[in-house]
Amino acid sequence: MSLIMASFLSTALLLLVPGILTEKEHGSNPINLTIVNSIADAPNETYSTDIVYRGILLGAMRRLHQTNADFNDHCSSRFTYTENFNYGPFLESVNGVAGNNAEHTYWELLVQTGKNGSVIRPDVGIGCYIPEPNDHIILNFTKW
Ligand code: B12
Ligand SMILES: *[C@@H]1O[C@H](CO)[C@@H](O)[C@H](O)[C@H]1NC(C)=O
Ligand SMILES: *[C@@H]1O[C@H](CO)[C@@H](O)[C@H](O)[C@H]1NC(C)=O
Ligand SMILES: *[C@@H]1O[C@H](CO)[C@@H](O)[C@H](O)[C@H]1NC(C)=O
Ligand SMILES: *[C@@H]1O[C@H](CO)[C@@H](O)[C@H](O)[C@H]1NC(C)=O
């Protein structure tokens, strides 16, 4: 009896596991990204893009650049980043607006979490942050 049960269970597992793996490894989720300029009085811009399973934010931004006409603007880059030796990509400009050391301005990375809706300030940059499926990414042009 228990032998039959065990073999039934393992067969059920074998049938289930490939389905779960397929979804997680090949799936992508929609994610919203809002551009906020808290210094100039510019209206917010919200874009929708896709993020692959456990993909980094920079990947979703690259996908947005490839697919969105507004964000893309005739193939000229609508966001730029510099490569920091220690910390990786530093987001320098978005839609032509660049951070400036002399003016103490920069693009701050914020996330409104899908879990509870509160806004957090990740302790890593765009190359390391891995958005959750319902995260709302906010790029906030601000002062330091
Ligand atoms: C000052 C500072 C800033 C300033 C830098 C202003 C300036 N031009 O001086 C500002 C406010 C711009 C900043 C922004 C951010 N920062 Co900062 N920052 C620091 C801090 C406190 C000191 C850096 C420093 O002056 N070092 C001394 C100088 C001589 O060395 P340096 O190599 O030239 O320093 C440069 C880099 O540190 C770079 N930098 C600063 N922050 C970051 C973040 C990333 C992701 C990258 C690639 C580069 C970078 O700017 C410095 C000047 O050019 C460090 C913590 C620490 N105590 O080290 C955190 C730190 C480096 N920052 C961090 C983070 C997470 C950020 C943000 C992503 C925060 C956010 N959620 O928005 C943003 C970057 C967003 C973007 N646009 O990509 C993390 C990086 C950890 C990681 N592994 O990614 C650190 C370690 C703090 C932490 N939370 O632990 N930051
Ligand atoms: C993105 O924003 C739109 C419009 O506000 C909303 O309908 C949609 O549910 C959001 N998508 C995600 C994944 O948060
Ligand atoms: C812009 O977006 C931010 C972050 O979601 C929000 O706090 C702010 O109220 C928005 N501003 C406008 C004018 O919609
Ligand atoms: C909301 O969720 C984030 C992580 O998803 C957590 O860091 C934060 O403490 C939570 N805030 C509240 C008020 O529960
Ligand atoms: C953007 O930065 C400003 C200034 O630090 C802050 O007041 C505002 O709350 C930030 N925007 C969001 C959406 O958190």
Coordinates of C-alpha atoms and ligand atoms in Angstrom, one line a residue:
M1 CA 0.0 0.0 0.0
S2 CA 2.7 2.5 1.0
L3 CA 4.8 1.3 -1.9
I4 CA 2.0 2.1 -4.3
M5 CA 1.5 5.5 -2.6
A6 CA 5.2 6.3 -2.8
S7 CA 5.4 5.4 -6.5
F8 CA 2.2 7.5 -7.2
L9 CA 3.8 10.4 -5.4
S10 CA 7.1 10.2 -7.2
T11 CA 5.3 10.0 -10.6
A12 CA 3.2 13.1 -9.6
L13 CA 6.4 14.9 -8.7
L14 CA 8.1 14.0 -12.0
L15 CA 5.0 15.4 -13.8
L16 CA 5.0 18.6 -11.7
V17 CA 8.7 19.5 -11.5
P18 CA 9.4 20.1 -15.2
G19 CA 6.3 22.5 -15.4
I20 CA 7.6 24.5 -12.4
L21 CA 11.2 24.7 -13.8
T22 CA 9.9 25.8 -17.3
E23 CA 7.9 28.6 -15.8
K24 CA 10.7 29.9 -13.6
E25 CA 13.6 29.5 -16.1
H26 CA 12.0 30.8 -19.2
G27 CA 9.2 33.2 -17.9
S28 CA 9.4 36.9 -17.9
N29 CA 7.2 39.4 -15.9
P30 CA 6.0 42.8 -16.8
I31 CA 7.4 45.6 -14.6
N32 CA 6.7 49.3 -14.5
L33 CA 9.4 52.0 -14.3
T34 CA 8.7 55.6 -13.5
I35 CA 11.0 58.5 -14.2
V36 CA 10.6 61.3 -11.7
N37 CA 12.4 64.7 -11.8
S38 CA 12.2 66.1 -8.3
I39 CA 14.4 69.1 -9.3
A40 CA 12.8 70.4 -12.5
D41 CA 9.1 70.6 -12.7
A42 CA 8.8 67.9 -15.4
P43 CA 5.9 65.5 -15.5
N44 CA 6.5 61.8 -14.5
E45 CA 7.0 59.3 -17.3
T46 CA 6.0 55.7 -16.7
Y47 CA 7.1 52.8 -19.0
S48 CA 6.4 49.2 -19.0
T49 CA 9.0 46.6 -19.7
D50 CA 9.8 42.9 -19.0
I51 CA 12.1 41.3 -16.6
V52 CA 13.3 37.7 -17.0
Y53 CA 13.3 35.4 -14.0
R54 CA 15.8 36.7 -11.4
G55 CA 17.1 39.2 -14.0
I56 CA 18.9 42.4 -13.1
L57 CA 17.2 45.9 -13.4
L58 CA 19.8 46.9 -16.0
G59 CA 18.6 44.1 -18.3
A60 CA 15.0 45.3 -18.0
M61 CA 16.2 48.9 -18.9
R62 CA 18.1 47.6 -21.9
R63 CA 15.0 45.7 -23.1
L64 CA 13.0 48.9 -22.7
H65 CA 15.6 50.8 -24.7
Q66 CA 15.3 48.2 -27.5
T67 CA 11.5 48.1 -27.6
N68 CA 10.1 51.5 -26.6
A69 CA 10.1 54.2 -29.3
D70 CA 10.0 57.1 -26.7
F71 CA 12.7 55.7 -24.5
N72 CA 14.7 54.7 -27.6
D73 CA 14.6 58.0 -29.6
H74 CA 16.0 57.0 -32.9
C75 CA 18.5 54.5 -31.5
S76 CA 20.4 57.1 -29.4
S77 CA 20.7 55.9 -25.9
R78 CA 18.0 57.2 -23.5
F79 CA 20.0 56.2 -20.5
T80 CA 23.7 56.1 -19.9
Y81 CA 25.9 54.6 -17.2
T82 CA 29.5 54.7 -16.3
E83 CA 31.4 51.6 -15.1
N84 CA 32.7 51.9 -11.6
F85 CA 35.7 49.7 -10.9
N86 CA 34.3 48.5 -7.6
Y87 CA 30.5 48.8 -7.8
G88 CA 29.7 48.3 -11.5
P89 CA 27.2 50.4 -13.5
F90 CA 26.5 53.9 -12.2
L91 CA 23.4 55.4 -13.8
E92 CA 24.5 58.7 -15.2
S93 CA 21.7 60.1 -17.4
V94 CA 18.0 59.3 -18.2
N95 CA 16.3 60.8 -21.3
G96 CA 19.1 63.3 -21.7
V97 CA 19.1 64.5 -18.1
A98 CA 22.5 63.8 -16.4
G99 CA 23.7 63.9 -12.9
N100 CA 26.3 66.5 -12.2
N101 CA 29.0 66.5 -9.4
A102 CA 29.3 70.3 -9.3
E103 CA 25.5 70.7 -8.9
H104 CA 25.3 67.6 -6.6
T105 CA 22.6 66.0 -8.7
Y106 CA 22.2 62.3 -9.4
W107 CA 19.6 59.6 -10.4
E108 CA 18.4 57.9 -7.2
L109 CA 17.2 54.4 -7.5
L110 CA 14.0 53.8 -5.5
V111 CA 11.6 50.8 -5.5
Q112 CA 7.9 50.7 -4.5
T113 CA 7.7 47.1 -3.4
G114 CA 4.9 45.0 -4.7
K115 CA 4.7 43.3 -1.2
N116 CA 3.5 46.3 0.9
G117 CA 3.6 49.3 -1.4
S118 CA 6.3 51.2 0.7
V119 CA 9.1 52.9 -1.1
I120 CA 12.6 51.5 -0.4
R121 CA 16.1 52.8 -1.4
P122 CA 18.0 49.7 -2.5
D123 CA 21.6 49.4 -1.2
V124 CA 22.9 48.3 -4.6
G125 CA 22.8 49.9 -8.1
I126 CA 21.0 49.0 -11.4
G127 CA 23.6 46.3 -12.2
C128 CA 22.9 44.4 -8.9
Y129 CA 19.3 45.0 -8.1
I130 CA 17.0 42.1 -8.9
P131 CA 13.4 43.3 -9.1
E132 CA 10.5 41.2 -7.7
P133 CA 7.7 40.6 -10.2
N134 CA 5.4 43.4 -8.8
D135 CA 8.1 46.0 -7.9
H136 CA 7.6 49.5 -9.3
I137 CA 11.0 51.0 -10.2
I138 CA 11.4 54.7 -9.6
L139 CA 14.3 56.7 -11.0
N140 CA 14.3 59.9 -9.0
F141 CA 16.5 62.8 -10.2
T142 CA 17.5 64.5 -7.0
K143 CA 20.3 66.2 -5.0
W144 CA 22.9 64.7 -2.6
Ligands
B12_1 C1 29.0 59.5 -1.6 C2 28.2 58.3 -2.0 C3 27.3 58.5 -3.1 C4 27.1 59.8 -3.8 C5 28.3 60.0 -4.7 C6 28.5 61.5 -5.1 C7 29.9 61.9 -5.5 N1 30.0 62.1 -6.8 O1 30.8 61.9 -4.6 C8 25.8 59.6 -4.5 C9 24.7 60.3 -3.6 C10 25.7 60.1 -5.9 C11 25.6 58.1 -4.4 C12 24.5 57.4 -5.1 C13 24.2 56.1 -5.0 N2 24.8 55.2 -4.1 CO1 26.4 55.6 -3.1 N3 27.8 55.9 -1.8 C14 28.5 57.0 -1.5 C15 29.4 56.6 -0.3 C16 28.7 57.1 1.0 C17 30.8 57.2 -0.4 C18 31.5 57.1 -1.8 C19 32.8 57.8 -1.8 O2 32.8 59.0 -1.9 N4 34.0 57.1 -1.7 C20 35.3 57.8 -1.7 C21 35.8 58.1 -3.1 C22 37.2 58.7 -3.1 O3 35.9 56.8 -3.8 P1 35.3 56.7 -5.3 O4 35.5 55.3 -5.8 O5 35.8 57.8 -6.2 O6 33.8 56.9 -5.0 C23 32.8 56.9 -6.0 C24 31.9 55.7 -6.0 O7 31.7 55.3 -4.7 C25 30.7 56.2 -6.7 N5 29.5 55.7 -6.2 C26 28.8 56.1 -5.2 N6 27.7 55.4 -5.0 C27 27.7 54.5 -6.0 C28 26.8 53.4 -6.2 C29 27.0 52.6 -7.3 C30 26.0 51.5 -7.6 C31 28.1 52.8 -8.2 C32 28.3 52.0 -9.4 C33 29.0 53.9 -7.9 C34 28.8 54.7 -6.8 O8 30.7 57.7 -6.5 C35 31.9 58.1 -5.8 C36 32.4 59.4 -6.4 O9 32.6 59.2 -7.8 C37 29.4 55.1 -0.4 C38 29.6 54.3 0.9 C39 31.1 54.4 1.4 N7 31.3 54.7 2.6 O10 32.0 54.1 0.6 C40 28.0 54.8 -1.0 C41 27.8 53.5 -1.9 C42 29.0 53.4 -2.8 N8 26.6 53.9 -2.6 C43 25.8 52.9 -2.8 C44 24.6 52.9 -3.4 C45 23.7 51.7 -3.4 C46 24.2 54.0 -4.1 C47 22.9 54.2 -5.0 C48 22.6 53.0 -5.9 C49 21.7 54.4 -4.0 C50 20.3 54.5 -4.6 N9 19.5 53.5 -4.2 O11 20.0 55.4 -5.4 C51 23.1 55.5 -5.8 C52 23.6 55.3 -7.2 C53 22.5 55.4 -8.2 C54 23.0 55.5 -9.6 N10 22.8 56.7 -10.2 O12 23.5 54.6 -10.2 C55 26.4 51.6 -2.1 C56 27.0 50.7 -3.2 C57 26.8 49.2 -2.9 C58 26.8 48.3 -4.1 N11 27.4 47.2 -4.0 O13 26.1 48.6 -5.1 C59 27.4 52.2 -1.1 C60 28.6 51.3 -0.8 C61 26.7 52.5 0.2 C62 25.8 51.3 0.7 N12 24.5 51.4 0.7 O14 26.3 50.4 1.2 N13 26.4 57.5 -3.5
LIG2 C1 1.8 49.0 -14.5 O1 1.0 50.2 -14.4 C2 -0.3 50.0 -15.0 C3 -1.0 51.4 -15.1 O2 -1.0 52.0 -13.8 C4 -1.1 49.0 -14.2 O3 -2.4 48.8 -14.8 C5 -0.3 47.7 -14.2 O4 -1.0 46.8 -13.3 C6 1.1 47.9 -13.7 N1 1.9 46.7 -13.9 C7 2.7 46.2 -12.9 C8 3.4 44.9 -13.3 O5 2.8 46.7 -11.8
LIG3 C1 5.5 61.0 -9.7 O1 5.8 59.7 -9.2 C2 6.1 59.7 -7.8 C3 6.6 58.3 -7.5 O2 5.6 57.4 -7.8 C4 5.0 60.2 -7.0 O3 5.3 60.3 -5.6 C5 4.5 61.6 -7.4 O4 3.4 62.0 -6.8 C6 4.3 61.6 -8.9 N1 4.0 62.9 -9.4 C7 3.0 63.2 -10.2 C8 2.9 64.7 -10.6 O5 2.3 62.4 -10.7
LIG4 C1 7.9 46.4 3.1 O1 8.7 45.4 2.4 C2 10.1 45.6 2.4 C3 10.7 44.5 1.6 O2 9.9 44.0 0.6 C4 10.7 45.7 3.8 O3 12.1 46.0 3.7 C5 10.0 46.8 4.6 O4 10.4 46.8 5.9 C6 8.4 46.5 4.5 N1 7.8 47.7 5.2 C7 6.7 47.6 6.0 C8 6.2 48.9 6.5 O5 6.2 46.5 6.3
LIG5 C1 12.8 62.1 -4.8 O1 13.7 62.8 -4.1 C2 13.1 63.9 -3.3 C3 14.3 64.7 -2.7 O2 15.1 63.9 -2.0 C4 12.2 63.3 -2.3 O3 11.6 64.4 -1.5 C5 11.1 62.5 -3.0 O4 10.3 61.9 -2.0 C6 11.8 61.5 -3.8 N1 10.7 60.8 -4.7 C7 10.1 59.7 -4.4 C8 9.2 59.2 -5.3 O5 10.4 59.2 -3.3

